[in-house]
Amino acid sequence: MPVPPKRTGPLAPLKVLEIGHYIAAPFCTRILADLGAEVIKIEPSGGDPFRGWGAAVDGHSVWFSVHGRNKLSVVLDLKRDRDTVLKLAARADVLVENLRAGGLERLGLAPDALHAVNPRLVIARISGYGQDGPYRDKPAFGAIGEAMGGIRHLTAHPAGSSDLPPPRCGISISDDLAGLYAAIGLLSALWQRDAGEKTGRGRVIDVNLVDSVFSLMEGMLPEYAMDGRVRQPVGAAIETAAPTNTYPCADGKFLCIAGNSDLIFARLMAAIGRPELASDPAYASNASRCAHREALDTAIAAWTRTLPAEQAETLLEAADVPCSRLYDIADCANDPHFRARGSVQEVADPLIGPTLHPGPAIRLDGDGPEDVVGWPGPAAGAHTEYVLRELLGRSGK
């Protein structure tokens, strides 16, 4: 019977029950687990379907090594083992789920039923469209949240430049955002319950994929309300700042340069051998530079095209100009800054062998980044016996 190591971190006293699959709820609970919370992940027989995604070693998903880290995996049938689920909820502080809207109710685990056994339980519900509204019953995955939330419109190619459909950003960003918002919401509800208003009652948090993406739309909604304007795709540029763009280099790679302020712009122009542009009235302010963006970007690209990306980056960094090559995952894994900060960590995973994990995005003084990965994602049901026997005091289901 595997016994997990002692948990550390600011959330070590927190007990979390996850009824999650794929990405959103498990991402939320991974954040909590990285901060020390006890997370019991309920999985069906065969495990979370996410275990079948991506690359695998001997049938074990390498993605799940990160996705399920620091969690206790328990295999239960949510319908047949409802009483056990309620007993786990009775000892928990938080329950996180991402079933389709109304999924808990269909399982006989509605918030009322959960609060009947634990009035203090905070319940975070993540769905595609929310627990109410005319679209609540529609199915959704992360791509749908991106489409309806507005971000896919903005990641399109600028008008007239391509007939290709707007690309996704490369990750399931709406799931990850919803997981982050759920974590913020439940910590807020815990504060209100215990330290703020001290209600003693657990609240229900409603988070969805569409709203999570829509929340990122900056000032676009009041702009539309003002005069009906609709922000359009601008490619790699920023509509309100110049020069900020991504420029081609001699080795086929790209360099992102942000020369927004007047002082940085002057340093950038000197570095690329065009100091006269810094004193040109046409480029004297950010507003004027935005008005002449195309000519300015052409001048910068003429310089970057003559150099490999890493060399151009080195020259601009010496001039104190914000810039970066576009990193792929190999660049991240081998970068000395990532390694020095523990943002990339070597982990021994008994299921897949030596691997790499991302370190913590949240750092607290006194806790080293190496303290975050207590154990990698376990096999499905690895902790069923431990949870039922040691935590619930039972010898079986």
CSV table of N, CA and C in Angstrom, one decimal, residues 297-397:
chain,number,residue,atom,x,y,z
A,297,ASP,N,8.7,48.8,-38.8
A,297,ASP,CA,8.9,47.3,-38.8
A,297,ASP,C,9.8,46.8,-40.0
A,298,THR,N,9.6,47.5,-41.1
A,298,THR,CA,10.5,47.1,-42.3
A,298,THR,C,11.9,47.4,-42.0
A,299,ALA,N,12.2,48.6,-41.3
A,299,ALA,CA,13.6,48.9,-41.0
A,299,ALA,C,14.2,48.0,-40.0
A,300,ILE,N,13.4,47.6,-39.0
A,300,ILE,CA,13.9,46.6,-38.0
A,300,ILE,C,14.1,45.3,-38.6
A,301,ALA,N,13.2,44.8,-39.4
A,301,ALA,CA,13.3,43.5,-40.0
A,301,ALA,C,14.5,43.4,-41.0
A,302,ALA,N,14.8,44.6,-41.6
A,302,ALA,CA,16.0,44.6,-42.5
A,302,ALA,C,17.3,44.3,-41.7
A,303,TRP,N,17.3,44.7,-40.5
A,303,TRP,CA,18.5,44.4,-39.6
A,303,TRP,C,18.4,42.9,-39.1
A,304,THR,N,17.3,42.5,-38.6
A,304,THR,CA,17.2,41.1,-38.0
A,304,THR,C,17.5,40.1,-39.1
A,305,ARG,N,17.1,40.3,-40.3
A,305,ARG,CA,17.3,39.3,-41.4
A,305,ARG,C,18.8,39.1,-41.6
A,306,THR,N,19.7,39.9,-41.2
A,306,THR,CA,21.1,39.8,-41.4
A,306,THR,C,21.8,38.9,-40.4
A,307,LEU,N,21.1,38.6,-39.3
A,307,LEU,CA,21.7,37.9,-38.1
A,307,LEU,C,20.9,36.7,-37.7
A,308,PRO,N,21.6,35.7,-37.2
A,308,PRO,CA,20.9,34.6,-36.5
A,308,PRO,C,20.2,35.2,-35.2
A,309,ALA,N,19.1,34.6,-34.9
A,309,ALA,CA,18.2,35.1,-33.8
A,309,ALA,C,19.0,35.3,-32.5
A,310,GLU,N,19.8,34.3,-32.1
A,310,GLU,CA,20.5,34.4,-30.9
A,310,GLU,C,21.5,35.5,-30.9
A,311,GLN,N,22.2,35.8,-32.0
A,311,GLN,CA,23.2,36.9,-32.1
A,311,GLN,C,22.4,38.2,-32.0
A,312,ALA,N,21.3,38.3,-32.7
A,312,ALA,CA,20.6,39.6,-32.7
A,312,ALA,C,20.1,39.8,-31.3
A,313,GLU,N,19.6,38.8,-30.6
A,313,GLU,CA,19.2,38.9,-29.2
A,313,GLU,C,20.3,39.4,-28.3
A,314,THR,N,21.5,38.8,-28.5
A,314,THR,CA,22.6,39.2,-27.6
A,314,THR,C,22.9,40.7,-27.8
A,315,LEU,N,22.9,41.2,-29.1
A,315,LEU,CA,23.2,42.6,-29.3
A,315,LEU,C,22.2,43.5,-28.7
A,316,LEU,N,20.9,43.2,-28.8
A,316,LEU,CA,19.9,44.0,-28.3
A,316,LEU,C,19.9,44.0,-26.8
A,317,GLU,N,20.2,42.8,-26.2
A,317,GLU,CA,20.2,42.8,-24.7
A,317,GLU,C,21.4,43.7,-24.2
A,318,ALA,N,22.5,43.7,-25.0
A,318,ALA,CA,23.6,44.6,-24.6
A,318,ALA,C,23.2,46.0,-24.6
A,319,ALA,N,22.2,46.4,-25.5
A,319,ALA,CA,21.7,47.7,-25.6
A,319,ALA,C,20.5,48.0,-24.6
A,320,ASP,N,20.2,47.0,-23.8
A,320,ASP,CA,19.1,47.1,-22.8
A,320,ASP,C,17.8,47.3,-23.5
A,321,VAL,N,17.6,46.5,-24.6
A,321,VAL,CA,16.3,46.5,-25.3
A,321,VAL,C,15.6,45.2,-25.0
A,322,PRO,N,14.3,45.2,-24.5
A,322,PRO,CA,13.6,44.0,-24.2
A,322,PRO,C,13.4,43.2,-25.5
A,323,CYS,N,13.8,41.9,-25.4
A,323,CYS,CA,13.7,41.1,-26.6
A,323,CYS,C,13.8,39.6,-26.2
A,324,SER,N,13.4,38.7,-27.0
A,324,SER,CA,13.6,37.3,-26.8
A,324,SER,C,13.3,36.5,-28.1
A,325,ARG,N,14.2,35.5,-28.3
A,325,ARG,CA,13.9,34.6,-29.3
A,325,ARG,C,12.5,33.9,-29.0
A,326,LEU,N,11.9,33.3,-30.0
A,326,LEU,CA,10.7,32.5,-29.7
A,326,LEU,C,11.1,31.2,-29.3
A,327,TYR,N,11.0,30.9,-28.0
A,327,TYR,CA,11.5,29.6,-27.5
A,327,TYR,C,10.6,28.5,-27.9
A,328,ASP,N,11.1,27.3,-28.2
A,328,ASP,CA,10.4,26.1,-28.3
A,328,ASP,C,10.7,25.4,-26.9
A,329,ILE,N,10.1,24.2,-26.8
A,329,ILE,CA,10.2,23.5,-25.5
A,329,ILE,C,11.7,23.1,-25.2
A,330,ALA,N,12.4,22.8,-26.3
A,330,ALA,CA,13.8,22.5,-26.1
A,330,ALA,C,14.6,23.6,-25.6
A,331,ASP,N,14.3,24.8,-26.1
A,331,ASP,CA,15.0,26.0,-25.6
A,331,ASP,C,14.7,26.2,-24.1
A,332,CYS,N,13.4,26.0,-23.7
A,332,CYS,CA,13.0,26.2,-22.3
A,332,CYS,C,13.8,25.2,-21.4
A,333,ALA,N,13.8,23.9,-21.9
A,333,ALA,CA,14.4,22.8,-21.1
A,333,ALA,C,15.8,23.0,-20.8
A,334,ASN,N,16.5,23.7,-21.8
A,334,ASN,CA,18.0,23.8,-21.6
A,334,ASN,C,18.4,25.2,-21.3
A,335,ASP,N,17.5,26.2,-21.1
A,335,ASP,CA,17.9,27.5,-20.8
A,335,ASP,C,18.5,27.6,-19.3
A,336,PRO,N,19.6,28.3,-19.1
A,336,PRO,CA,20.2,28.3,-17.8
A,336,PRO,C,19.3,29.1,-16.8
A,337,HIS,N,18.5,30.0,-17.2
A,337,HIS,CA,17.6,30.7,-16.3
A,337,HIS,C,16.5,29.8,-15.8
A,338,PHE,N,15.9,29.1,-16.7
A,338,PHE,CA,14.9,28.1,-16.3
A,338,PHE,C,15.5,27.1,-15.3
A,339,ARG,N,16.7,26.6,-15.6
A,339,ARG,CA,17.3,25.6,-14.7
A,339,ARG,C,17.7,26.2,-13.4
A,340,ALA,N,18.3,27.4,-13.4
A,340,ALA,CA,18.7,28.0,-12.1
A,340,ALA,C,17.6,28.3,-11.1
A,341,ARG,N,16.4,28.6,-11.7
A,341,ARG,CA,15.3,28.9,-10.8
A,341,ARG,C,14.4,27.7,-10.5
A,342,GLY,N,14.8,26.5,-11.0
A,342,GLY,CA,14.0,25.4,-10.8
A,342,GLY,C,12.7,25.4,-11.6
A,343,SER,N,12.6,26.2,-12.6
A,343,SER,CA,11.5,26.2,-13.5
A,343,SER,C,11.4,25.0,-14.3
A,344,VAL,N,12.6,24.3,-14.6
A,344,VAL,CA,12.6,23.0,-15.2
A,344,VAL,C,13.3,22.1,-14.2
A,345,GLN,N,12.6,21.0,-13.8
A,345,GLN,CA,13.2,20.1,-12.8
A,345,GLN,C,13.3,18.7,-13.3
A,346,GLU,N,14.4,18.0,-12.9
A,346,GLU,CA,14.5,16.6,-13.2
A,346,GLU,C,13.8,15.8,-12.1
A,347,VAL,N,13.0,14.9,-12.6
A,347,VAL,CA,12.1,14.1,-11.7
A,347,VAL,C,12.3,12.6,-12.0
A,348,ALA,N,12.4,11.8,-11.0
A,348,ALA,CA,12.4,10.3,-11.2
A,348,ALA,C,11.0,9.8,-11.1
A,349,ASP,N,10.4,9.4,-12.2
A,349,ASP,CA,9.0,8.9,-12.2
A,349,ASP,C,9.1,7.3,-12.3
A,350,PRO,N,8.6,6.6,-11.3
A,350,PRO,CA,8.7,5.1,-11.4
A,350,PRO,C,7.9,4.5,-12.5
A,351,LEU,N,6.9,5.3,-13.1
A,351,LEU,CA,6.1,4.7,-14.2
A,351,LEU,C,6.8,4.9,-15.6
A,352,ILE,N,7.4,6.1,-15.7
A,352,ILE,CA,8.0,6.4,-17.1
A,352,ILE,C,9.5,6.6,-17.1
A,353,GLY,N,10.1,6.6,-15.9
A,353,GLY,CA,11.6,6.8,-15.8
A,353,GLY,C,11.9,8.3,-15.6
A,354,PRO,N,13.2,8.6,-15.8
A,354,PRO,CA,13.6,10.0,-15.6
A,354,PRO,C,12.9,11.0,-16.5
A,355,THR,N,12.4,12.1,-16.0
A,355,THR,CA,11.6,13.0,-16.8
A,355,THR,C,11.9,14.4,-16.4
A,356,LEU,N,11.2,15.4,-17.0
A,356,LEU,CA,11.3,16.8,-16.6
A,356,LEU,C,9.9,17.3,-16.3
A,357,HIS,N,9.8,18.1,-15.2
A,357,HIS,CA,8.6,18.7,-14.8
A,357,HIS,C,8.8,20.3,-14.8
A,358,PRO,N,7.7,21.0,-15.0
A,358,PRO,CA,7.8,22.5,-14.8
A,358,PRO,C,7.8,22.7,-13.3
A,359,GLY,N,8.6,23.7,-12.8
A,359,GLY,CA,8.6,24.0,-11.4
A,359,GLY,C,7.4,24.9,-11.1
A,360,PRO,N,7.4,25.5,-9.9
A,360,PRO,CA,6.2,26.3,-9.5
A,360,PRO,C,6.2,27.7,-10.1
A,361,ALA,N,5.0,28.1,-10.6
A,361,ALA,CA,4.8,29.5,-11.0
A,361,ALA,C,4.7,30.4,-9.9
A,362,ILE,N,4.3,29.9,-8.7
A,362,ILE,CA,4.1,30.7,-7.5
A,362,ILE,C,5.2,30.4,-6.5
A,363,ARG,N,6.0,31.4,-6.2
A,363,ARG,CA,7.1,31.2,-5.2
A,363,ARG,C,6.8,31.9,-3.9
A,364,LEU,N,7.0,31.2,-2.8
A,364,LEU,CA,6.9,31.8,-1.5
A,364,LEU,C,8.2,31.7,-0.8
A,365,ASP,N,8.6,32.8,-0.1
A,365,ASP,CA,9.9,32.8,0.6
A,365,ASP,C,9.9,31.7,1.6
A,366,GLY,N,11.1,31.1,1.7
A,366,GLY,CA,11.3,29.9,2.6
A,366,GLY,C,11.1,28.6,2.0
A,367,ASP,N,10.3,28.5,0.8
A,367,ASP,CA,10.1,27.3,0.1
A,367,ASP,C,10.9,27.3,-1.2
A,368,GLY,N,11.7,26.3,-1.3
A,368,GLY,CA,12.4,26.1,-2.6
A,368,GLY,C,11.6,25.5,-3.7
A,369,PRO,N,11.9,25.8,-4.9
A,369,PRO,CA,11.1,25.2,-6.0
A,369,PRO,C,11.2,23.7,-6.1
A,370,GLU,N,12.3,23.2,-5.5
A,370,GLU,CA,12.5,21.7,-5.5
A,370,GLU,C,11.6,21.0,-4.5
A,371,ASP,N,10.9,21.8,-3.7
A,371,ASP,CA,10.0,21.2,-2.7
A,371,ASP,C,8.6,20.9,-3.3
A,372,VAL,N,8.3,21.4,-4.5
A,372,VAL,CA,7.0,21.3,-5.1
A,372,VAL,C,6.6,19.9,-5.5
A,373,VAL,N,7.5,19.2,-6.2
A,373,VAL,CA,7.1,17.9,-6.7
A,373,VAL,C,7.3,16.8,-5.7
A,374,GLY,N,6.3,16.5,-4.9
A,374,GLY,CA,6.4,15.5,-3.9
A,374,GLY,C,6.5,14.1,-4.6
A,375,TRP,N,5.6,13.9,-5.6
A,375,TRP,CA,5.6,12.7,-6.3
A,375,TRP,C,5.0,12.9,-7.7
A,376,PRO,N,5.4,12.2,-8.7
A,376,PRO,CA,4.7,12.4,-10.0
A,376,PRO,C,3.4,11.7,-10.1
A,377,GLY,N,2.7,12.0,-11.2
A,377,GLY,CA,1.3,11.4,-11.3
A,377,GLY,C,1.3,9.9,-11.1
A,378,PRO,N,0.5,9.4,-10.2
A,378,PRO,CA,0.5,7.9,-9.9
A,378,PRO,C,-0.3,7.1,-10.9
A,379,ALA,N,-0.2,5.8,-10.8
A,379,ALA,CA,-1.0,4.9,-11.6
A,379,ALA,C,-2.5,5.1,-11.1
A,380,ALA,N,-3.4,4.8,-12.0
A,380,ALA,CA,-4.8,4.9,-11.6
A,380,ALA,C,-5.1,4.0,-10.4
A,381,GLY,N,-5.7,4.6,-9.4
A,381,GLY,CA,-6.1,3.8,-8.2
A,381,GLY,C,-5.0,3.4,-7.3
A,382,ALA,N,-3.8,4.0,-7.5
A,382,ALA,CA,-2.6,3.7,-6.7
A,382,ALA,C,-2.9,3.9,-5.2
A,383,HIS,N,-3.7,4.8,-4.8
A,383,HIS,CA,-3.9,5.2,-3.4
A,383,HIS,C,-5.3,4.8,-2.9
A,384,THR,N,-6.0,4.0,-3.7
A,384,THR,CA,-7.4,3.6,-3.2
A,384,THR,C,-7.4,2.9,-1.8
A,385,GLU,N,-6.5,2.0,-1.7
A,385,GLU,CA,-6.5,1.3,-0.4
A,385,GLU,C,-6.0,2.2,0.7
A,386,TYR,N,-5.0,3.1,0.5
A,386,TYR,CA,-4.6,4.0,1.5
A,386,TYR,C,-5.7,4.9,1.9
A,387,VAL,N,-6.4,5.5,1.0
A,387,VAL,CA,-7.5,6.5,1.3
A,387,VAL,C,-8.6,5.8,2.0
A,388,LEU,N,-9.0,4.6,1.5
A,388,LEU,CA,-10.2,4.0,2.2
A,388,LEU,C,-9.8,3.5,3.6
A,389,ARG,N,-8.6,2.9,3.7
A,389,ARG,CA,-8.3,2.3,5.0
A,389,ARG,C,-7.8,3.4,6.0
A,390,GLU,N,-6.8,4.2,5.6
A,390,GLU,CA,-6.2,5.1,6.5
A,390,GLU,C,-7.0,6.4,6.7
A,391,LEU,N,-7.6,6.9,5.6
A,391,LEU,CA,-8.3,8.2,5.8
A,391,LEU,C,-9.8,8.1,6.1
A,392,LEU,N,-10.4,7.0,5.6
A,392,LEU,CA,-11.8,6.7,5.9
A,392,LEU,C,-12.0,5.7,7.0
A,393,GLY,N,-10.9,5.0,7.3
A,393,GLY,CA,-11.0,3.9,8.3
A,393,GLY,C,-11.8,2.7,7.9
A,394,ARG,N,-11.7,2.4,6.6
A,394,ARG,CA,-12.4,1.2,6.1
A,394,ARG,C,-11.5,0.2,5.5
A,395,SER,N,-11.9,-1.0,5.4
A,395,SER,CA,-11.1,-2.1,4.9
A,395,SER,C,-11.4,-2.3,3.4
A,396,GLY,N,-12.4,-1.7,2.9
A,396,GLY,CA,-12.8,-1.9,1.5
A,396,GLY,C,-13.8,-0.8,1.1
A,397,LYS,N,-14.3,-0.9,-0.1
A,397,LYS,CA,-15.2,0.1,-0.6
A,397,LYS,C,-16.6,-0.1,0.1
